[in-house]
Amino acid sequence: MEKRGKAMSDLEKTYRVQGFTCANCAGLFEKNVKDLPHVSDAKVNFGASKIKVYGDVSIEELEKAGAFENLKLYPEKERQIEHKPFWKQQQFVQTVISGLLLILGWTLVLQRGETDSVAIGVFAAAMIIGGYNLFWQGLKNLTKLRFDMKTLMTIAIIGAALIGEWGEGATVVFLFAISEALERFSMDKARQSIRSLMDLAPRTATVIRQGKMVDVPVDDIQIGEIMLVKPGQKIPMDGTVQHGISTVNQAAITGESIPVAKSAADEVYAGTLNEEGLLEIKVTKRVEDTTLSKIIELVEEAQAERAPSQAFVDRFAKYYTPLIMLVALGVATVPPLFFAADWSTWVYQGLAVLVVGCPCALVISTPVSIVTAIGNSARNGVLIKGGVYLEQLGSIQTIAFDKTGTLTKGVPEVTDIFAASPYSERDVLEIGAYLEKSSAHPLASAIMKRASKEGIEPAEQKVLNFRSFTGKGITGVINQEHYFVGSPSFFSELKIDVPQDVHSLQHQGKTVILVGKQNELLGYIAVSDRIRSSSVAAVRGLKRLGVNRTIMLTGDNKETASAIGKELGIDEVRAQLLPDEKLKWVKQMKDNGQVAMVGDGVNDAPALATANIGIAMGGAGTDAALETADIALMGDDLRKLPFAVKLSRKTLTIIKQNIAFALGLKALALLLVIPGWLTLWIAIFADMGATLLVTLNGLRLLRVKDEE
């Protein structure tokens, strides 16, 4: 039957898969699903245990395609799947029984000898019980001339039985089953970070309906409904606080270790913990659209993205397995045919080559590292959207920062008020506030906020003949007096002397607003966009990690930008840049190597998109940041950036170590063929040892912490 195209998006469905044991099995399942009638395409995400299917197909048909692994499928939204630890799974039970029979078999051999029929029968039973799934799939692969690790092992074990090595064959089956159990355990451990994210948000919430408190499933809650969240409860949905004051622990979403104060109009996220007060929260997003849901979805997609090292391993394994089979055939046949060597000895050696050449460790070496690292970063408030970005970040040597909202808070504040005699600081602030209440200038809000704090209410005072001079200042009449508020250059034009101290403040990175009347200066107000407390620590952390070039790109004036850059320890400052000029600078830096750009994910979108890696600040609750950036720092905390770089570099190191372990151990074992010392025992221990090493090494990434 003719396949239909992906354009039929209404037939696109995603299912969660239970029962994956290895990456090769996931690949075979994907191929089987693609071969189903009415399926145009399918994509398995081994890291997240999911499959996306394009076509009209039932769960029963999909499970039939995965019958070789006894796979079970569930619709994606059914996240409450009962998870079985690997030691409770059928394969593990079979392995234990096989191990017990193996012990019995070797006990009989010690008592009765290797040719004892009862011992051989026990070994055969151990092979069949422990290797049933292996043999079934391996024989099917042989009939289809498909050569993977199960094919290699099946040939080796059947061959061992044919030449009378029943005990070693049964041992190989048992140890291979242990090796597969290790692989399942490692991926299970790596996926645990995603399952823990899924369990963060409650599945029910208390909402107020018709004046009554009702507990309802989160799937049934509509936007605009009011939730009631008591102290000690987790917040079930994204929303804004309507009533109440509390502190909320947002560590699960933003990675912030310190609880955040919340009151009316503040935004809160699903999965965060309400610590102190009773909160009434207006729901702003459906359960599938919450920040937590987006994080889970993006992390799972990220785990499906193949990193460059993983793509290399996959290509290598494709040619490696047939090559090992040819080498094994050569070892088994060349010495007897051309050098009159003993057939049974060299057939045995050839079988050992098949076992030692099994690519289990190589195949698992990269996925376990990538899945573990991406899951760990998400739990620490850093969303990395794919293995390729995880790997790239570790090699970045140039990082460009936007200033406003990234290195600074993006909210101007009054830092200093100076009054000329005989006026007071309050006089200066009052006149400034009276005039600025009618201004649309960004700095006006800082003056208004300070005035409100000092108990000054500008609305009480009428301003007549108000005029604004773009880029210079404003004027107006208050109580029949003509006042001026504006920049130093504006006052110079008005022939009012500008104190020398004003220039000193400008060199400190502050913007100075003068207040005067006619030919007289009342005083001046210094306003500054304060540097984030985390910015200095972040830049220092990057320097310690060896990032050798940091650059600030900003539209601010040169004096302010230089002062902030100097305070932060930024290497280079590029000021008075328009958005298209920022883009040009990023392109120019890319010509000299890989560059990352850190911005707010909205204003700097072109530069973020052009950089090798775009890093967005404050991804929590910001859809644009989550969608456009390659990496999102979920809280407004730049200290997460050195953590992400450190994790990336550690991941790259561990992947290289794993590939070296996997290939190195096998190469050493294969060298034992030359003197004829390679045995099935050595072969399987080399294979299992390599799998164990790469598994435990990959899981070390769970221990990389955010050192705040």
PDB file of C-alpha atoms in Angstrom, residues 297-535:
ATOM      1  CA  GLU A 297       8.956  18.519  26.077  1.00  0.00           C
ATOM      2  CA  LEU A 298      12.089  20.428  25.061  1.00  0.00           C
ATOM      3  CA  VAL A 299      14.388  18.287  27.214  1.00  0.00           C
ATOM      4  CA  GLU A 300      12.931  15.106  25.736  1.00  0.00           C
ATOM      5  CA  GLU A 301      13.358  16.499  22.222  1.00  0.00           C
ATOM      6  CA  ALA A 302      16.909  17.514  23.125  1.00  0.00           C
ATOM      7  CA  GLN A 303      17.714  13.960  24.169  1.00  0.00           C
ATOM      8  CA  ALA A 304      16.579  12.742  20.748  1.00  0.00           C
ATOM      9  CA  GLU A 305      18.932  15.129  18.930  1.00  0.00           C
ATOM     10  CA  ARG A 306      22.066  13.261  17.985  1.00  0.00           C
ATOM     11  CA  ALA A 307      25.281  14.914  19.092  1.00  0.00           C
ATOM     12  CA  PRO A 308      28.192  14.922  16.599  1.00  0.00           C
ATOM     13  CA  SER A 309      30.043  12.294  18.643  1.00  0.00           C
ATOM     14  CA  GLN A 310      26.937  10.079  18.698  1.00  0.00           C
ATOM     15  CA  ALA A 311      26.543  10.406  14.928  1.00  0.00           C
ATOM     16  CA  PHE A 312      30.187   9.348  14.578  1.00  0.00           C
ATOM     17  CA  VAL A 313      29.661   6.306  16.825  1.00  0.00           C
ATOM     18  CA  ASP A 314      26.542   5.290  14.884  1.00  0.00           C
ATOM     19  CA  ARG A 315      28.397   5.522  11.549  1.00  0.00           C
ATOM     20  CA  PHE A 316      31.379   3.660  12.981  1.00  0.00           C
ATOM     21  CA  ALA A 317      29.206   0.857  14.442  1.00  0.00           C
ATOM     22  CA  LYS A 318      27.490   0.414  11.072  1.00  0.00           C
ATOM     23  CA  TYR A 319      30.789  -0.718   9.507  1.00  0.00           C
ATOM     24  CA  TYR A 320      32.393  -2.071  12.669  1.00  0.00           C
ATOM     25  CA  THR A 321      29.999  -5.013  13.193  1.00  0.00           C
ATOM     26  CA  PRO A 322      30.378  -6.564   9.681  1.00  0.00           C
ATOM     27  CA  LEU A 323      34.136  -6.014   9.955  1.00  0.00           C
ATOM     28  CA  ILE A 324      34.281  -7.940  13.251  1.00  0.00           C
ATOM     29  CA  MET A 325      32.371 -10.818  11.613  1.00  0.00           C
ATOM     30  CA  LEU A 326      34.931 -10.944   8.782  1.00  0.00           C
ATOM     31  CA  VAL A 327      37.820 -10.843  11.277  1.00  0.00           C
ATOM     32  CA  ALA A 328      36.220 -13.670  13.290  1.00  0.00           C
ATOM     33  CA  LEU A 329      35.742 -15.720  10.120  1.00  0.00           C
ATOM     34  CA  GLY A 330      39.375 -15.145   9.218  1.00  0.00           C
ATOM     35  CA  VAL A 331      40.595 -16.139  12.693  1.00  0.00           C
ATOM     36  CA  ALA A 332      38.494 -19.331  12.565  1.00  0.00           C
ATOM     37  CA  THR A 333      39.501 -20.455   9.052  1.00  0.00           C
ATOM     38  CA  VAL A 334      42.879 -19.021   7.982  1.00  0.00           C
ATOM     39  CA  PRO A 335      45.162 -20.875  10.476  1.00  0.00           C
ATOM     40  CA  PRO A 336      43.551 -24.315   9.834  1.00  0.00           C
ATOM     41  CA  LEU A 337      43.357 -23.841   6.053  1.00  0.00           C
ATOM     42  CA  PHE A 338      46.801 -22.377   5.405  1.00  0.00           C
ATOM     43  CA  PHE A 339      48.911 -23.359   8.417  1.00  0.00           C
ATOM     44  CA  ALA A 340      47.451 -26.809   9.269  1.00  0.00           C
ATOM     45  CA  ALA A 341      46.364 -25.557  12.691  1.00  0.00           C
ATOM     46  CA  ASP A 342      43.749 -27.334  14.808  1.00  0.00           C
ATOM     47  CA  TRP A 343      40.212 -26.508  13.653  1.00  0.00           C
ATOM     48  CA  SER A 344      38.524 -26.681  17.075  1.00  0.00           C
ATOM     49  CA  THR A 345      41.143 -24.357  18.636  1.00  0.00           C
ATOM     50  CA  TRP A 346      40.777 -21.644  15.996  1.00  0.00           C
ATOM     51  CA  VAL A 347      37.008 -21.947  15.613  1.00  0.00           C
ATOM     52  CA  TYR A 348      36.913 -21.373  19.379  1.00  0.00           C
ATOM     53  CA  GLN A 349      39.202 -18.342  18.934  1.00  0.00           C
ATOM     54  CA  GLY A 350      36.931 -17.045  16.156  1.00  0.00           C
ATOM     55  CA  LEU A 351      33.888 -17.365  18.410  1.00  0.00           C
ATOM     56  CA  ALA A 352      35.744 -15.461  21.128  1.00  0.00           C
ATOM     57  CA  VAL A 353      36.477 -12.680  18.607  1.00  0.00           C
ATOM     58  CA  LEU A 354      32.732 -12.435  17.883  1.00  0.00           C
ATOM     59  CA  VAL A 355      32.012 -12.037  21.582  1.00  0.00           C
ATOM     60  CA  VAL A 356      34.757  -9.522  22.294  1.00  0.00           C
ATOM     61  CA  GLY A 357      33.780  -7.560  19.195  1.00  0.00           C
ATOM     62  CA  CYS A 358      30.191  -7.052  20.395  1.00  0.00           C
ATOM     63  CA  PRO A 359      29.651  -3.251  20.198  1.00  0.00           C
ATOM     64  CA  CYS A 360      27.433  -2.919  23.319  1.00  0.00           C
ATOM     65  CA  ALA A 361      29.763  -0.568  25.160  1.00  0.00           C
ATOM     66  CA  LEU A 362      30.472   1.527  22.069  1.00  0.00           C
ATOM     67  CA  VAL A 363      26.787   2.006  21.257  1.00  0.00           C
ATOM     68  CA  ILE A 364      25.858   3.025  24.823  1.00  0.00           C
ATOM     69  CA  SER A 365      28.963   5.217  25.363  1.00  0.00           C
ATOM     70  CA  THR A 366      27.507   8.457  23.979  1.00  0.00           C
ATOM     71  CA  PRO A 367      23.712   8.273  24.632  1.00  0.00           C
ATOM     72  CA  VAL A 368      24.125   7.621  28.350  1.00  0.00           C
ATOM     73  CA  SER A 369      26.386  10.685  28.653  1.00  0.00           C
ATOM     74  CA  ILE A 370      24.174  13.019  26.603  1.00  0.00           C
ATOM     75  CA  VAL A 371      20.907  11.985  28.284  1.00  0.00           C
ATOM     76  CA  THR A 372      22.449  12.250  31.764  1.00  0.00           C
ATOM     77  CA  ALA A 373      23.992  15.683  31.108  1.00  0.00           C
ATOM     78  CA  ILE A 374      20.857  17.228  29.567  1.00  0.00           C
ATOM     79  CA  GLY A 375      18.692  15.886  32.395  1.00  0.00           C
ATOM     80  CA  ASN A 376      21.117  17.188  35.039  1.00  0.00           C
ATOM     81  CA  SER A 377      21.289  20.636  33.430  1.00  0.00           C
ATOM     82  CA  ALA A 378      17.475  20.896  33.334  1.00  0.00           C
ATOM     83  CA  ARG A 379      17.278  20.099  37.052  1.00  0.00           C
ATOM     84  CA  ASN A 380      19.777  22.913  37.695  1.00  0.00           C
ATOM     85  CA  GLY A 381      17.828  25.531  35.728  1.00  0.00           C
ATOM     86  CA  VAL A 382      19.673  25.312  32.395  1.00  0.00           C
ATOM     87  CA  LEU A 383      17.706  24.082  29.375  1.00  0.00           C
ATOM     88  CA  ILE A 384      20.025  22.724  26.657  1.00  0.00           C
ATOM     89  CA  LYS A 385      18.031  21.944  23.522  1.00  0.00           C
ATOM     90  CA  GLY A 386      20.187  19.214  21.997  1.00  0.00           C
ATOM     91  CA  GLY A 387      23.372  17.178  22.189  1.00  0.00           C
ATOM     92  CA  VAL A 388      24.912  19.274  19.414  1.00  0.00           C
ATOM     93  CA  TYR A 389      24.607  22.444  21.548  1.00  0.00           C
ATOM     94  CA  LEU A 390      25.832  20.598  24.625  1.00  0.00           C
ATOM     95  CA  GLU A 391      28.991  19.612  22.755  1.00  0.00           C
ATOM     96  CA  GLN A 392      29.467  22.991  21.040  1.00  0.00           C
ATOM     97  CA  LEU A 393      29.239  24.972  24.270  1.00  0.00           C
ATOM     98  CA  GLY A 394      32.314  23.221  25.631  1.00  0.00           C
ATOM     99  CA  SER A 395      34.459  24.452  22.740  1.00  0.00           C
ATOM    100  CA  ILE A 396      33.274  28.093  22.831  1.00  0.00           C
ATOM    101  CA  GLN A 397      36.092  30.575  23.503  1.00  0.00           C
ATOM    102  CA  THR A 398      34.230  33.839  22.765  1.00  0.00           C
ATOM    103  CA  ILE A 399      31.041  34.886  24.573  1.00  0.00           C
ATOM    104  CA  ALA A 400      29.182  38.102  23.699  1.00  0.00           C
ATOM    105  CA  PHE A 401      26.711  39.662  26.150  1.00  0.00           C
ATOM    106  CA  ASP A 402      23.893  42.105  25.668  1.00  0.00           C
ATOM    107  CA  LYS A 403      24.012  44.681  28.488  1.00  0.00           C
ATOM    108  CA  THR A 404      20.500  45.777  29.411  1.00  0.00           C
ATOM    109  CA  GLY A 405      18.514  42.978  31.022  1.00  0.00           C
ATOM    110  CA  THR A 406      21.415  40.549  30.764  1.00  0.00           C
ATOM    111  CA  LEU A 407      24.449  41.945  32.588  1.00  0.00           C
ATOM    112  CA  THR A 408      22.275  44.604  34.211  1.00  0.00           C
ATOM    113  CA  LYS A 409      18.792  44.316  35.720  1.00  0.00           C
ATOM    114  CA  GLY A 410      17.210  46.339  32.907  1.00  0.00           C
ATOM    115  CA  VAL A 411      15.380  48.502  35.471  1.00  0.00           C
ATOM    116  CA  PRO A 412      16.922  52.003  36.004  1.00  0.00           C
ATOM    117  CA  GLU A 413      17.206  53.168  39.622  1.00  0.00           C
ATOM    118  CA  VAL A 414      18.004  56.520  41.218  1.00  0.00           C
ATOM    119  CA  THR A 415      21.428  56.163  42.850  1.00  0.00           C
ATOM    120  CA  ASP A 416      22.305  59.739  43.889  1.00  0.00           C
ATOM    121  CA  ILE A 417      20.531  63.066  44.474  1.00  0.00           C
ATOM    122  CA  PHE A 418      22.555  66.318  44.867  1.00  0.00           C
ATOM    123  CA  ALA A 419      21.073  69.678  45.802  1.00  0.00           C
ATOM    124  CA  ALA A 420      22.623  73.131  45.243  1.00  0.00           C
ATOM    125  CA  SER A 421      22.350  75.567  48.124  1.00  0.00           C
ATOM    126  CA  PRO A 422      19.831  76.650  49.381  1.00  0.00           C
ATOM    127  CA  TYR A 423      17.708  73.764  48.024  1.00  0.00           C
ATOM    128  CA  SER A 424      17.207  70.329  49.576  1.00  0.00           C
ATOM    129  CA  GLU A 425      17.360  66.885  47.936  1.00  0.00           C
ATOM    130  CA  ARG A 426      13.564  66.666  48.378  1.00  0.00           C
ATOM    131  CA  ASP A 427      13.129  69.925  46.419  1.00  0.00           C
ATOM    132  CA  VAL A 428      15.181  68.513  43.539  1.00  0.00           C
ATOM    133  CA  LEU A 429      13.274  65.196  43.560  1.00  0.00           C
ATOM    134  CA  GLU A 430       9.865  66.932  43.772  1.00  0.00           C
ATOM    135  CA  ILE A 431      10.446  69.192  40.745  1.00  0.00           C
ATOM    136  CA  GLY A 432      11.955  66.304  38.793  1.00  0.00           C
ATOM    137  CA  ALA A 433       8.977  64.067  39.589  1.00  0.00           C
ATOM    138  CA  TYR A 434       6.384  66.789  38.818  1.00  0.00           C
ATOM    139  CA  LEU A 435       7.784  67.222  35.316  1.00  0.00           C
ATOM    140  CA  GLU A 436       8.720  63.592  34.598  1.00  0.00           C
ATOM    141  CA  LYS A 437       5.165  62.349  35.332  1.00  0.00           C
ATOM    142  CA  SER A 438       4.228  63.587  31.830  1.00  0.00           C
ATOM    143  CA  SER A 439       7.371  62.184  30.167  1.00  0.00           C
ATOM    144  CA  ALA A 440       7.645  58.910  28.258  1.00  0.00           C
ATOM    145  CA  HIS A 441      11.426  58.714  28.724  1.00  0.00           C
ATOM    146  CA  PRO A 442      12.662  55.346  30.153  1.00  0.00           C
ATOM    147  CA  LEU A 443      14.485  57.126  33.002  1.00  0.00           C
ATOM    148  CA  ALA A 444      11.291  58.899  34.112  1.00  0.00           C
ATOM    149  CA  SER A 445      10.025  55.699  35.763  1.00  0.00           C
ATOM    150  CA  ALA A 446      13.133  55.557  37.983  1.00  0.00           C
ATOM    151  CA  ILE A 447      12.525  59.116  39.244  1.00  0.00           C
ATOM    152  CA  MET A 448       8.801  58.470  39.755  1.00  0.00           C
ATOM    153  CA  LYS A 449       9.534  55.290  41.700  1.00  0.00           C
ATOM    154  CA  ARG A 450      12.013  57.101  43.999  1.00  0.00           C
ATOM    155  CA  ALA A 451       9.548  59.967  44.520  1.00  0.00           C
ATOM    156  CA  SER A 452       6.807  57.532  45.509  1.00  0.00           C
ATOM    157  CA  LYS A 453       9.187  55.900  47.974  1.00  0.00           C
ATOM    158  CA  GLU A 454       9.857  59.326  49.526  1.00  0.00           C
ATOM    159  CA  GLY A 455       6.115  60.013  49.839  1.00  0.00           C
ATOM    160  CA  ILE A 456       5.962  62.533  46.979  1.00  0.00           C
ATOM    161  CA  GLU A 457       2.747  62.365  44.932  1.00  0.00           C
ATOM    162  CA  PRO A 458       3.321  64.188  41.579  1.00  0.00           C
ATOM    163  CA  ALA A 459      -0.373  63.864  40.652  1.00  0.00           C
ATOM    164  CA  GLU A 460      -1.178  66.546  43.225  1.00  0.00           C
ATOM    165  CA  GLN A 461       0.796  69.196  41.348  1.00  0.00           C
ATOM    166  CA  LYS A 462      -0.368  70.620  37.995  1.00  0.00           C
ATOM    167  CA  VAL A 463       2.256  71.372  35.335  1.00  0.00           C
ATOM    168  CA  LEU A 464       1.439  74.051  32.750  1.00  0.00           C
ATOM    169  CA  ASN A 465       3.006  74.618  29.315  1.00  0.00           C
ATOM    170  CA  PHE A 466       4.721  71.231  29.379  1.00  0.00           C
ATOM    171  CA  ARG A 467       7.188  70.732  26.474  1.00  0.00           C
ATOM    172  CA  SER A 468       9.519  67.912  25.552  1.00  0.00           C
ATOM    173  CA  PHE A 469      12.774  68.329  23.584  1.00  0.00           C
ATOM    174  CA  THR A 470      13.668  64.911  22.159  1.00  0.00           C
ATOM    175  CA  GLY A 471      17.016  63.657  23.382  1.00  0.00           C
ATOM    176  CA  LYS A 472      17.554  66.737  25.537  1.00  0.00           C
ATOM    177  CA  GLY A 473      14.971  67.328  28.262  1.00  0.00           C
ATOM    178  CA  ILE A 474      11.593  68.741  29.311  1.00  0.00           C
ATOM    179  CA  THR A 475      10.214  72.054  30.609  1.00  0.00           C
ATOM    180  CA  GLY A 476       7.049  73.243  32.358  1.00  0.00           C
ATOM    181  CA  VAL A 477       5.557  75.834  34.646  1.00  0.00           C
ATOM    182  CA  ILE A 478       4.886  74.901  38.294  1.00  0.00           C
ATOM    183  CA  ASN A 479       3.369  77.482  40.665  1.00  0.00           C
ATOM    184  CA  GLN A 480       4.148  80.208  38.085  1.00  0.00           C
ATOM    185  CA  GLU A 481       7.859  79.221  38.004  1.00  0.00           C
ATOM    186  CA  HIS A 482       9.474  77.923  34.766  1.00  0.00           C
ATOM    187  CA  TYR A 483      11.501  74.742  35.455  1.00  0.00           C
ATOM    188  CA  PHE A 484      13.832  72.615  33.328  1.00  0.00           C
ATOM    189  CA  VAL A 485      14.778  68.930  33.638  1.00  0.00           C
ATOM    190  CA  GLY A 486      17.271  67.375  31.229  1.00  0.00           C
ATOM    191  CA  SER A 487      20.753  66.345  30.179  1.00  0.00           C
ATOM    192  CA  PRO A 488      23.974  68.300  30.859  1.00  0.00           C
ATOM    193  CA  SER A 489      24.138  69.365  27.199  1.00  0.00           C
ATOM    194  CA  PHE A 490      20.568  70.716  27.447  1.00  0.00           C
ATOM    195  CA  PHE A 491      21.563  72.860  30.440  1.00  0.00           C
ATOM    196  CA  SER A 492      24.692  74.072  28.632  1.00  0.00           C
ATOM    197  CA  GLU A 493      22.415  75.329  25.834  1.00  0.00           C
ATOM    198  CA  LEU A 494      20.315  77.100  28.481  1.00  0.00           C
ATOM    199  CA  LYS A 495      23.521  78.831  29.695  1.00  0.00           C
ATOM    200  CA  ILE A 496      23.228  77.174  33.120  1.00  0.00           C
ATOM    201  CA  ASP A 497      26.585  76.050  34.545  1.00  0.00           C
ATOM    202  CA  VAL A 498      27.056  72.281  34.828  1.00  0.00           C
ATOM    203  CA  PRO A 499      29.070  71.218  37.917  1.00  0.00           C
ATOM    204  CA  GLN A 500      32.270  69.224  37.354  1.00  0.00           C
ATOM    205  CA  ASP A 501      30.905  66.443  39.597  1.00  0.00           C
ATOM    206  CA  VAL A 502      28.361  65.583  36.881  1.00  0.00           C
ATOM    207  CA  HIS A 503      31.127  64.418  34.530  1.00  0.00           C
ATOM    208  CA  SER A 504      32.614  62.315  37.333  1.00  0.00           C
ATOM    209  CA  LEU A 505      29.268  60.521  37.770  1.00  0.00           C
ATOM    210  CA  GLN A 506      29.054  59.873  34.025  1.00  0.00           C
ATOM    211  CA  HIS A 507      32.464  58.203  34.103  1.00  0.00           C
ATOM    212  CA  GLN A 508      31.041  55.875  36.762  1.00  0.00           C
ATOM    213  CA  GLY A 509      28.459  54.656  34.238  1.00  0.00           C
ATOM    214  CA  LYS A 510      25.567  56.751  35.555  1.00  0.00           C
ATOM    215  CA  THR A 511      23.122  58.911  33.614  1.00  0.00           C
ATOM    216  CA  VAL A 512      22.750  62.382  35.141  1.00  0.00           C
ATOM    217  CA  ILE A 513      19.515  64.421  34.971  1.00  0.00           C
ATOM    218  CA  LEU A 514      19.773  68.099  35.947  1.00  0.00           C
ATOM    219  CA  VAL A 515      16.955  70.118  37.543  1.00  0.00           C
ATOM    220  CA  GLY A 516      16.866  73.938  37.337  1.00  0.00           C
ATOM    221  CA  LYS A 517      14.850  77.107  36.792  1.00  0.00           C
ATOM    222  CA  GLN A 518      15.641  80.097  34.625  1.00  0.00           C
ATOM    223  CA  ASN A 519      19.385  80.706  35.180  1.00  0.00           C
ATOM    224  CA  GLU A 520      19.657  78.688  38.368  1.00  0.00           C
ATOM    225  CA  LEU A 521      20.570  75.044  39.074  1.00  0.00           C
ATOM    226  CA  LEU A 522      18.543  73.311  41.796  1.00  0.00           C
ATOM    227  CA  GLY A 523      20.542  70.101  41.682  1.00  0.00           C
ATOM    228  CA  TYR A 524      20.812  66.842  39.796  1.00  0.00           C
ATOM    229  CA  ILE A 525      19.714  63.207  39.949  1.00  0.00           C
ATOM    230  CA  ALA A 526      21.963  60.267  38.984  1.00  0.00           C
ATOM    231  CA  VAL A 527      20.241  57.217  37.523  1.00  0.00           C
ATOM    232  CA  SER A 528      21.832  53.848  36.834  1.00  0.00           C
ATOM    233  CA  ASP A 529      20.778  50.467  35.496  1.00  0.00           C
ATOM    234  CA  ARG A 530      22.258  48.384  38.292  1.00  0.00           C
ATOM    235  CA  ILE A 531      24.514  45.465  37.488  1.00  0.00           C
ATOM    236  CA  ARG A 532      23.101  42.072  38.402  1.00  0.00           C
ATOM    237  CA  SER A 533      24.748  40.596  41.479  1.00  0.00           C
ATOM    238  CA  SER A 534      25.373  37.413  39.481  1.00  0.00           C
ATOM    239  CA  SER A 535      27.151  39.120  36.538  1.00  0.00           C
TER     240      SER A 535
END
